Tab-separated table of C-alpha atoms in Angstrom:
chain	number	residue	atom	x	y	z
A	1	UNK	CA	-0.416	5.341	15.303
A	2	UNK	CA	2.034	6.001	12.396
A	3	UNK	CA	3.708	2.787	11.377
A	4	UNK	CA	7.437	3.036	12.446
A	5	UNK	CA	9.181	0.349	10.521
A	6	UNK	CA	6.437	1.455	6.970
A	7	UNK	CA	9.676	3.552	5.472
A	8	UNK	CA	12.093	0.900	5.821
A	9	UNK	CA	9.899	-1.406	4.359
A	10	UNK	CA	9.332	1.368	1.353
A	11	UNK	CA	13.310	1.977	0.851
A	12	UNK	CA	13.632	-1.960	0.841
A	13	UNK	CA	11.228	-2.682	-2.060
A	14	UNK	CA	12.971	0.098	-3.857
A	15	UNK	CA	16.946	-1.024	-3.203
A	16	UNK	CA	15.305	-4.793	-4.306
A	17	UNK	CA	14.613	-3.560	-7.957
A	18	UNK	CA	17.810	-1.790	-8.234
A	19	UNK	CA	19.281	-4.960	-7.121
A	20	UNK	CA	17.172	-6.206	-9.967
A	21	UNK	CA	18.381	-4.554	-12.315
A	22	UNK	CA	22.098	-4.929	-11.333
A	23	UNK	CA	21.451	-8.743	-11.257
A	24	UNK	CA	19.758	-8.474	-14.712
A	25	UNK	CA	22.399	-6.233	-16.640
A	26	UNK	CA	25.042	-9.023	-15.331
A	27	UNK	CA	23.408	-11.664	-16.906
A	28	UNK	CA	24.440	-10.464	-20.198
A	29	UNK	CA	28.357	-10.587	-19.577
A	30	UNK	CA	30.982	-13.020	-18.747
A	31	UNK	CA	30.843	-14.479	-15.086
A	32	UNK	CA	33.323	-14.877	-12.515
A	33	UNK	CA	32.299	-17.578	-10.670
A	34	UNK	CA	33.654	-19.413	-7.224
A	35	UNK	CA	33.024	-22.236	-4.796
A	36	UNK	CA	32.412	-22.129	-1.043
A	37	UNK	CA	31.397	-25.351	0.396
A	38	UNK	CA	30.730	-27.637	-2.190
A	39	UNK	CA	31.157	-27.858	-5.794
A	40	UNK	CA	27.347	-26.835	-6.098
A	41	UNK	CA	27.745	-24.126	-3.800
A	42	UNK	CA	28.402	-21.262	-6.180
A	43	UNK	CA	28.958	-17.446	-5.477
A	44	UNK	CA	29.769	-14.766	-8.060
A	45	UNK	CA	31.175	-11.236	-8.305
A	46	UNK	CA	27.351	-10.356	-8.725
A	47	UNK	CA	26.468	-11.811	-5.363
A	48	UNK	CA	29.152	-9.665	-3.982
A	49	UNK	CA	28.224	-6.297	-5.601
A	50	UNK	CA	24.778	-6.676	-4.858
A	51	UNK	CA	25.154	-7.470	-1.281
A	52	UNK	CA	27.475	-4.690	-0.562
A	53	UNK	CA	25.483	-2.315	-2.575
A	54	UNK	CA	22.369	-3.145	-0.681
A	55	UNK	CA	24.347	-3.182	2.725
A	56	UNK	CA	25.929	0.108	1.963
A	57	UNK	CA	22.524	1.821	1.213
A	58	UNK	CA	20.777	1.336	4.026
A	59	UNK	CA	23.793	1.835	6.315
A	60	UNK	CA	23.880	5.396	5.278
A	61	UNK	CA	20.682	5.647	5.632
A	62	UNK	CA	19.702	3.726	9.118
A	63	UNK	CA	23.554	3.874	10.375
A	64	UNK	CA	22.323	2.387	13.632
A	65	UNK	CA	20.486	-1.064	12.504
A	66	UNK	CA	22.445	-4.038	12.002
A	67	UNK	CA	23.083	-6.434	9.068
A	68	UNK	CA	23.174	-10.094	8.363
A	69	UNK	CA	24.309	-10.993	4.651
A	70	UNK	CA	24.833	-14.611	3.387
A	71	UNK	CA	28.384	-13.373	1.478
A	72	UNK	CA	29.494	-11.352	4.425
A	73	UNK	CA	29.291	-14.293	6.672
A	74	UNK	CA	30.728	-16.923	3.797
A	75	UNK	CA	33.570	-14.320	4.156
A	76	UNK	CA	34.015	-14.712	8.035
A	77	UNK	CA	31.477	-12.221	9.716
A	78	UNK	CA	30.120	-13.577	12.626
A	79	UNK	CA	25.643	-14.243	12.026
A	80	UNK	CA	24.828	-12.449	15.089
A	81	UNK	CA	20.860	-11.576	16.244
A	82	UNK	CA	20.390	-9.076	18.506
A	83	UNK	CA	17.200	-7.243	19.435
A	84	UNK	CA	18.295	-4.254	17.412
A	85	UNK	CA	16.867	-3.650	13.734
A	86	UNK	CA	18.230	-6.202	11.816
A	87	UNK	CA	18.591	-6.767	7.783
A	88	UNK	CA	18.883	-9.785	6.543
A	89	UNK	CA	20.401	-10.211	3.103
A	90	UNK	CA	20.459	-13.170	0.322
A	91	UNK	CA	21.914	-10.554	-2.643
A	92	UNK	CA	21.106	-13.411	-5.465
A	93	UNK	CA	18.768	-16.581	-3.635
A	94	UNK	CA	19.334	-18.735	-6.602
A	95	UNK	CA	23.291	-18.272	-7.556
A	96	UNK	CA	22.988	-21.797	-9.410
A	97	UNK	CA	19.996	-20.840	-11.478
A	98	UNK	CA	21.858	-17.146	-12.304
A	99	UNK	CA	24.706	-19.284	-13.399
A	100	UNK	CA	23.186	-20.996	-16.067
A	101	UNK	CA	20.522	-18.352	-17.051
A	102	UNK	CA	17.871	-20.474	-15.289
A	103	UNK	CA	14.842	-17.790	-14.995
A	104	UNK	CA	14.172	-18.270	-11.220
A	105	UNK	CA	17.032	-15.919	-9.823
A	106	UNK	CA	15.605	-14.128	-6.389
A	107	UNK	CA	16.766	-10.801	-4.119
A	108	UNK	CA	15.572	-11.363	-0.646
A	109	UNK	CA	15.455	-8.793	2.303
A	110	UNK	CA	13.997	-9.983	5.741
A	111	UNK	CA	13.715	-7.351	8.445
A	112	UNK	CA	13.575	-8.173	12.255
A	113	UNK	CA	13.438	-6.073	15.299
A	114	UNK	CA	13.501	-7.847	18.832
A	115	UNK	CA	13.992	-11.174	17.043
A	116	UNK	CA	10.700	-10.860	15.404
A	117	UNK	CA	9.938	-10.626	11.659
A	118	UNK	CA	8.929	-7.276	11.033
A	119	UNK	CA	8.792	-7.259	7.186
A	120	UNK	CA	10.270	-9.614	4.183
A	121	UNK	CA	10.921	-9.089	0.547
A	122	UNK	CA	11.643	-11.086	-2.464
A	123	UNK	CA	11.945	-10.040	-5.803
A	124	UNK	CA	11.960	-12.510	-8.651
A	125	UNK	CA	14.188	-10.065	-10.863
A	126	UNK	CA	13.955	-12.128	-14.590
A	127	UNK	CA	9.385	-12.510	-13.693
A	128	UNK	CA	9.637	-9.050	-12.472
A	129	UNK	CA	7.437	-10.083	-9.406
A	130	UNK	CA	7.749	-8.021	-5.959
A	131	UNK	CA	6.609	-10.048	-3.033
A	132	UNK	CA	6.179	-8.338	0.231
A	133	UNK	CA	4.696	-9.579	3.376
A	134	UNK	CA	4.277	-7.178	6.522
A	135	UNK	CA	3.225	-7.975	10.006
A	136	UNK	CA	-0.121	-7.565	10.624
A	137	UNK	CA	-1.042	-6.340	7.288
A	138	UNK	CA	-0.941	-9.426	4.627
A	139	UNK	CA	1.159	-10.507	2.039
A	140	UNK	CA	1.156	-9.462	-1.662
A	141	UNK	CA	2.848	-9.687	-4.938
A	142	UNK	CA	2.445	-7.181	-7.753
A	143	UNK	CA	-0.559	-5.756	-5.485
A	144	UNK	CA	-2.245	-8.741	-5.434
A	145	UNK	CA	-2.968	-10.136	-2.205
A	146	UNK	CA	-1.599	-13.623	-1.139
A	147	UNK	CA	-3.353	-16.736	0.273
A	148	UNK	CA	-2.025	-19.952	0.865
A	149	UNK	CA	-3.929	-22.913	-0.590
A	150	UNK	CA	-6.606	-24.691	0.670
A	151	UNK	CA	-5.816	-27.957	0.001
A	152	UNK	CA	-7.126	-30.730	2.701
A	153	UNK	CA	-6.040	-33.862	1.100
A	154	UNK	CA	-2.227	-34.748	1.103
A	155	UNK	CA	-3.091	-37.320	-1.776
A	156	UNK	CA	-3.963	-34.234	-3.789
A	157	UNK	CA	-0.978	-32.160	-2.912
A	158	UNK	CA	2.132	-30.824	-4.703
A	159	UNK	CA	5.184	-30.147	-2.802
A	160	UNK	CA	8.453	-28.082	-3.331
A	161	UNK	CA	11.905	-28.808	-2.411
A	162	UNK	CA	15.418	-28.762	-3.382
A	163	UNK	CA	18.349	-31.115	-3.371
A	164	UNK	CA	20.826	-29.058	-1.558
A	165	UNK	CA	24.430	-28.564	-2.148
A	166	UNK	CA	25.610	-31.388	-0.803
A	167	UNK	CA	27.011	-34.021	-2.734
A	168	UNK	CA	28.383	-37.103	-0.717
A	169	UNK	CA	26.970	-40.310	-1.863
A	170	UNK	CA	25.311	-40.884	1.595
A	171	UNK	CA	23.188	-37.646	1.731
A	172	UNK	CA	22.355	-37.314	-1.629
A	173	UNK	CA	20.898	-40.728	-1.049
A	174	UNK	CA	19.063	-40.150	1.872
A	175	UNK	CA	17.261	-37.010	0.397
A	176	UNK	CA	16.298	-39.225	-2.847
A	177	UNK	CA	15.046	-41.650	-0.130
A	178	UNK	CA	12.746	-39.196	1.416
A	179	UNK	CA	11.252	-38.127	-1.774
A	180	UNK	CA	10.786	-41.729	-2.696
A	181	UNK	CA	8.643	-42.160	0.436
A	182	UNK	CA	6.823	-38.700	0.590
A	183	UNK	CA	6.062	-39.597	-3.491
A	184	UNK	CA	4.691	-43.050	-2.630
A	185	UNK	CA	2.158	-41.525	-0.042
A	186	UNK	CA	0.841	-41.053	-3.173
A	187	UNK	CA	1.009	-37.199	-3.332
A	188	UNK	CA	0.278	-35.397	-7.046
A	189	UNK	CA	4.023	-34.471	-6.992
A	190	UNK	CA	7.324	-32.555	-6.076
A	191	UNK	CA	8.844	-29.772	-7.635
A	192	UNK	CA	11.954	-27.195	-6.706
A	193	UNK	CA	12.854	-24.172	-8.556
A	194	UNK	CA	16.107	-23.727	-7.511
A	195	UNK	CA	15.737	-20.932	-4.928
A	196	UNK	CA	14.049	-21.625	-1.230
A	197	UNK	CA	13.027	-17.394	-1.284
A	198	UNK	CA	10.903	-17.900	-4.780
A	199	UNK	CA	9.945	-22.086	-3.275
A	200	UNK	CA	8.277	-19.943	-0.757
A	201	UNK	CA	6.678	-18.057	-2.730
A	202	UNK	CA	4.923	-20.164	-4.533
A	203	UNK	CA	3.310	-21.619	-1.503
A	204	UNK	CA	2.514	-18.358	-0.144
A	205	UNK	CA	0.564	-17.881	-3.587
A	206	UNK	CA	-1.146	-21.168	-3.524
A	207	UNK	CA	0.407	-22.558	-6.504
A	208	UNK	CA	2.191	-25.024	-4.045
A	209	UNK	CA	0.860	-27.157	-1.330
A	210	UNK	CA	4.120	-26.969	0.762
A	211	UNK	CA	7.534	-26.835	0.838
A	212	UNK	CA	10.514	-28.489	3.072
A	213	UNK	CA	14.415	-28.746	2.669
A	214	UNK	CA	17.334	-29.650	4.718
A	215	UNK	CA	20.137	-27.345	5.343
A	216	UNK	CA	18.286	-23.914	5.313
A	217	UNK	CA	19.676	-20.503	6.519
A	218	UNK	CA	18.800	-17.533	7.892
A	219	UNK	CA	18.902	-15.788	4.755
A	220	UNK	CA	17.107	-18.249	2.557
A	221	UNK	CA	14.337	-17.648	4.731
A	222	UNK	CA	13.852	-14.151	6.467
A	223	UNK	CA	12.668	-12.173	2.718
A	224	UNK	CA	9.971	-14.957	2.807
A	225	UNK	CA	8.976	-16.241	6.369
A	226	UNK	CA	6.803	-13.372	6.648
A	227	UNK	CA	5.493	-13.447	3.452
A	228	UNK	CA	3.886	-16.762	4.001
A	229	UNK	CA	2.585	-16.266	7.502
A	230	UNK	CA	0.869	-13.317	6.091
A	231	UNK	CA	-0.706	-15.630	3.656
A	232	UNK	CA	-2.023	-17.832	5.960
A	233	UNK	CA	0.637	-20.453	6.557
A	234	UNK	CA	3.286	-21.018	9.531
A	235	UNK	CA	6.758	-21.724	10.010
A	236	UNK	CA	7.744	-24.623	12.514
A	237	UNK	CA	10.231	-26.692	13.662
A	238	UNK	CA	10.047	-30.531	14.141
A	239	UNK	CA	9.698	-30.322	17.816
A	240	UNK	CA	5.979	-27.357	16.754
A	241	UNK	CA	7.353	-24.622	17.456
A	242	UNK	CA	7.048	-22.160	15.204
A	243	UNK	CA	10.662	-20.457	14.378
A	244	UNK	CA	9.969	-16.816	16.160
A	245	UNK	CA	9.568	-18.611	19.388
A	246	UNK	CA	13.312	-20.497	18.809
A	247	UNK	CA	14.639	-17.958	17.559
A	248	UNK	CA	14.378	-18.653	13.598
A	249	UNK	CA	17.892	-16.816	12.217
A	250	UNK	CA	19.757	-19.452	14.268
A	251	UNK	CA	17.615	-22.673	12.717
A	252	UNK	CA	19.298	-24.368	9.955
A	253	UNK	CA	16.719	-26.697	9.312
A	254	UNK	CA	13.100	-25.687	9.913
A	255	UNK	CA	9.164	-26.088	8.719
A	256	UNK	CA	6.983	-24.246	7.355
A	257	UNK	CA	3.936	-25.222	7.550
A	258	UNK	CA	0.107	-25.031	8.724
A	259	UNK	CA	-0.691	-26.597	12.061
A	260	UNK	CA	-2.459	-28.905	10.762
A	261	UNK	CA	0.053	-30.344	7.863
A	262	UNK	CA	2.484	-29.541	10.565
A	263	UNK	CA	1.430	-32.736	12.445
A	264	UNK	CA	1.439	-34.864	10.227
A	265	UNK	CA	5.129	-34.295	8.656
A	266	UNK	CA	6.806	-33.579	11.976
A	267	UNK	CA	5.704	-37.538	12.214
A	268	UNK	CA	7.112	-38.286	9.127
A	269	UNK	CA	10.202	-36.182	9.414
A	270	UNK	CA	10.705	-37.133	12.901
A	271	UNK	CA	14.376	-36.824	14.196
A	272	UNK	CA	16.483	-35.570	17.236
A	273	UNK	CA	17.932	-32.094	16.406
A	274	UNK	CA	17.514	-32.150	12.772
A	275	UNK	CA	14.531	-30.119	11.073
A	276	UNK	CA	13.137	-29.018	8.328
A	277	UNK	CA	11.767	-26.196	6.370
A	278	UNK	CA	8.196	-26.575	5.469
A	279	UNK	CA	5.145	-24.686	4.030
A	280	UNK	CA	1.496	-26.016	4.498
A	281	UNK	CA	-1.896	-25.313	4.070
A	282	UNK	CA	-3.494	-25.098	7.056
A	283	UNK	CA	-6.183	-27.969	6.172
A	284	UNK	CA	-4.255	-30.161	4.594
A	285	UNK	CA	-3.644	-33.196	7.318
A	286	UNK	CA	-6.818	-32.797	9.565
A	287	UNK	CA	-8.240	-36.362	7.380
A	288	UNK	CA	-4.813	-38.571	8.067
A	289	UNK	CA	-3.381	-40.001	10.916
A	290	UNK	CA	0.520	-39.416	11.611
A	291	UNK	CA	3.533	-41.595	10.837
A	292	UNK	CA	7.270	-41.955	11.318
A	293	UNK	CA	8.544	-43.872	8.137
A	294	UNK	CA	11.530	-41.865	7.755
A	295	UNK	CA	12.611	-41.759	11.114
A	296	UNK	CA	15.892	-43.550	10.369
A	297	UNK	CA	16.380	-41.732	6.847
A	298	UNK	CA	16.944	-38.705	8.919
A	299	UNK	CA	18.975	-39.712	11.933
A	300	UNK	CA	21.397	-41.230	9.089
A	301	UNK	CA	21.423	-37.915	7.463
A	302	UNK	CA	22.286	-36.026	10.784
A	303	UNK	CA	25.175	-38.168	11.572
A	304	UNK	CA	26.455	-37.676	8.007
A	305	UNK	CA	26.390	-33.644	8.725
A	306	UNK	CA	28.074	-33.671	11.856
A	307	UNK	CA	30.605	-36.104	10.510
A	308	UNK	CA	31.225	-33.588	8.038
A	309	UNK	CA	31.052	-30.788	10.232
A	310	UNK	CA	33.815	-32.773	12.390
């Protein structure tokens, strides 16, 4: 039986290197650049262009499927899933990093039909990689197939993360906090790249032993969901289950993760509705017993959201 969803995938790794190369040309002019929520939370005139562009290719195209685009809904559209075809659109995943030249500057495409993930791509445009992931059929970049690492020992692990946007004394604290704690495990490190799509990525590849943030969206995460569970590795919320089954384009905080490493940091991240974004090995915790030590960190981070939110 004919794949039906193979020649959307096809047209989608071909729009993400023209987005590329739109994203690319801009780097070498003058920016106009603006602030949505925070003064860390940066958009340009490149985000715009790109989005559009990619929305108003496969509209004429697929007329009938539906969109979901980080600028369009920073601009007032409603983030609505439905079981139709849906794209899901970060036009630059990394605006920060384009900014300053930064050479980790991501497009990222997520497709989803009955509130599944169908197929996800992200394309590192300045390391010209292509990373695809499609149900069923594995994950790749370049070609090269994908496997999460097989790390068993948290000791021995490296993690990925980012800081957010977010800069209110209170938050920024509690996320140093966290780090602080997660460091003194011991683990072998933490590092962030600027961009959740390429974070992914890299733990999808095995370069990185997992990866968890606060404050995710739907688009920073439906190019590369996919990607990793075709590597091997699963996405989760704190309470275990994994984002498909919740519903994952409505989940601002989320894990992903392998069952196993799942465990062990839903203990550590443990909290009432806030969660996390996470990406594990699937060996990595079966050798260490679960804890909580950052129970309170987190609850004191909630409040501070909603008080903002308020």
């Amino acid at each position: 039986m004919a794949d039906p969803w193979q020649e959307c995938m096809d047209y989608a790794v071909t729009l993400a290197g023209q987005a590329g190369e739109v994203v690319r040309e801009a780097l070498k002019n003058e920016m106009n650049i603006m602030v949505k929520s925070s003064p860390a939370d940066l958009v340009t005139a490149t985000d715009q262009k790109v989005e559009k562009m990619l929305i108003s290719s496969i509209k004429e195209k697929y007329p009938s499927h539906s969109f979901i685009g980080e600028e369009s809904v920073a601009a007032g559209e409603k983030s609505i899933l439905t079981d139709n075809p849906t794209w899901i659109i970060d036009p630059i995943d990394g605006t920060t990093n384009f900014v300053h030249g930064f050479p980790f500057v991501a497009v990222s495409i997520g497709f989803v039909v009955n509130k599944k993930m169908e197929f996800g791509i992200v394309y590192s445009c300045l390391e010209d990689k292509m990373y695809t992931g499609r149900k069923g059929k594995g994950a790749f970049c370049n070609g090269q197939k994908l496997q999460v690492s097989r790390q068993e020992d948290v000791t021995k692990s490296l993690l990925v993360t980012e800081l957010g946007s977010s800069r209110t004394p209170e938050t920024v604290r509690i996320i140093l906090s966290n780090m602080e704690r997660l460091l003194c495990l011991p683990i072998h490190g933490i590092r962030g790249v600027g961009t959740a799509a390429l974070n992914m990525c890299l733990v999808a590849s095995g370069a990185a032993d997992a990866y968890y943030e606060m404050g995710i969206h739907c688009w920073d995460v439906a190019g590369a969901g996919i990607i990793v569970t075709e590597a091997g590795g699963v996405l989760l919320d704190v309470t275990g289950k994994t984002a498909e089954q919740e519903g994952f384009v409505f989940f601002p905080y989320l894990w992903d993760c392998t069952p196993n490493m799942a465990f062990f940091f839903r203990c550590i991240f443990k909290c009432f509705p806030l969660l996390f974004f996470l990406m594990f090995t699937l060996q990595l915790i079966r050798q260490h017993k679960p804890c909580n030590f950052l129970q309170n960190q987190n609850s004191r981070y909630w409040e501070t959201e909603a008080k903002m939110r308020s």
